């Protein structure tokens, strides 16, 4: 999840980029969460 933090930091420093990528970022977060859920289910 280090990458997400890096993306967040970048977006905070670049508000104009943040606006245009906010939707994409949210989608990425959703995808990552789904992926992590899948992994945790498979591990159990």
mmCIF file of C-alpha atoms in Angstrom:
data_model
loop_
_atom_site.group_PDB
_atom_site.id
_atom_site.type_symbol
_atom_site.label_atom_id
_atom_site.label_comp_id
_atom_site.label_asym_id
_atom_site.label_seq_id
_atom_site.Cartn_x
_atom_site.Cartn_y
_atom_site.Cartn_z
ATOM 1 C CA UNK A 1 0.000 0.000 0.000
ATOM 2 C CA UNK A 2 3.066 2.233 -0.112
ATOM 3 C CA UNK A 3 2.200 3.270 -3.654
ATOM 4 C CA UNK A 4 -1.188 4.587 -2.604
ATOM 5 C CA UNK A 5 0.429 6.816 -0.007
ATOM 6 C CA UNK A 6 2.832 8.127 -2.633
ATOM 7 C CA UNK A 7 -0.047 8.850 -4.993
ATOM 8 C CA UNK A 8 -1.948 10.606 -2.211
ATOM 9 C CA UNK A 9 1.044 12.757 -1.318
ATOM 10 C CA UNK A 10 1.531 13.665 -4.954
ATOM 11 C CA UNK A 11 -2.131 14.582 -5.394
ATOM 12 C CA UNK A 12 -2.115 16.747 -2.286
ATOM 13 C CA UNK A 13 0.887 18.668 -3.627
ATOM 14 C CA UNK A 14 -0.682 19.072 -7.093
ATOM 15 C CA UNK A 15 -4.315 20.170 -6.656
ATOM 16 C CA UNK A 16 -4.982 20.589 -10.379
ATOM 17 C CA UNK A 17 -3.806 17.052 -11.014
ATOM 18 C CA UNK A 18 -5.859 15.863 -8.068
ATOM 19 C CA UNK A 19 -9.060 17.221 -9.562
ATOM 20 C CA UNK A 20 -8.569 15.529 -12.894
ATOM 21 C CA UNK A 21 -7.407 12.245 -11.413
ATOM 22 C CA UNK A 22 -9.664 12.006 -8.391
ATOM 23 C CA UNK A 23 -12.154 9.735 -10.143
ATOM 24 C CA UNK A 24 -9.384 7.563 -11.520
ATOM 25 C CA UNK A 25 -7.762 7.436 -8.093
ATOM 26 C CA UNK A 26 -11.017 6.326 -6.481
ATOM 27 C CA UNK A 27 -11.394 3.596 -9.095
ATOM 28 C CA UNK A 28 -7.826 2.444 -8.473
ATOM 29 C CA UNK A 29 -8.502 2.325 -4.726
ATOM 30 C CA UNK A 30 -11.612 0.234 -5.304
ATOM 31 C CA UNK A 31 -9.732 -2.157 -7.578
ATOM 32 C CA UNK A 32 -6.903 -2.516 -5.074
ATOM 33 C CA UNK A 33 -9.324 -3.171 -2.217
ATOM 34 C CA UNK A 34 -11.129 -5.816 -4.263
ATOM 35 C CA UNK A 35 -7.811 -7.378 -5.174
ATOM 36 C CA UNK A 36 -6.696 -7.455 -1.534
ATOM 37 C CA UNK A 37 -9.995 -8.991 -0.473
ATOM 38 C CA UNK A 38 -9.566 -11.705 -3.107
ATOM 39 C CA UNK A 39 -6.062 -12.453 -1.878
ATOM 40 C CA UNK A 40 -7.104 -12.605 1.770
ATOM 41 C CA UNK A 41 -9.976 -14.949 0.883
ATOM 42 C CA UNK A 42 -7.639 -17.240 -1.069
ATOM 43 C CA UNK A 43 -5.126 -17.284 1.774
ATOM 44 C CA UNK A 44 -7.662 -18.446 4.365
#
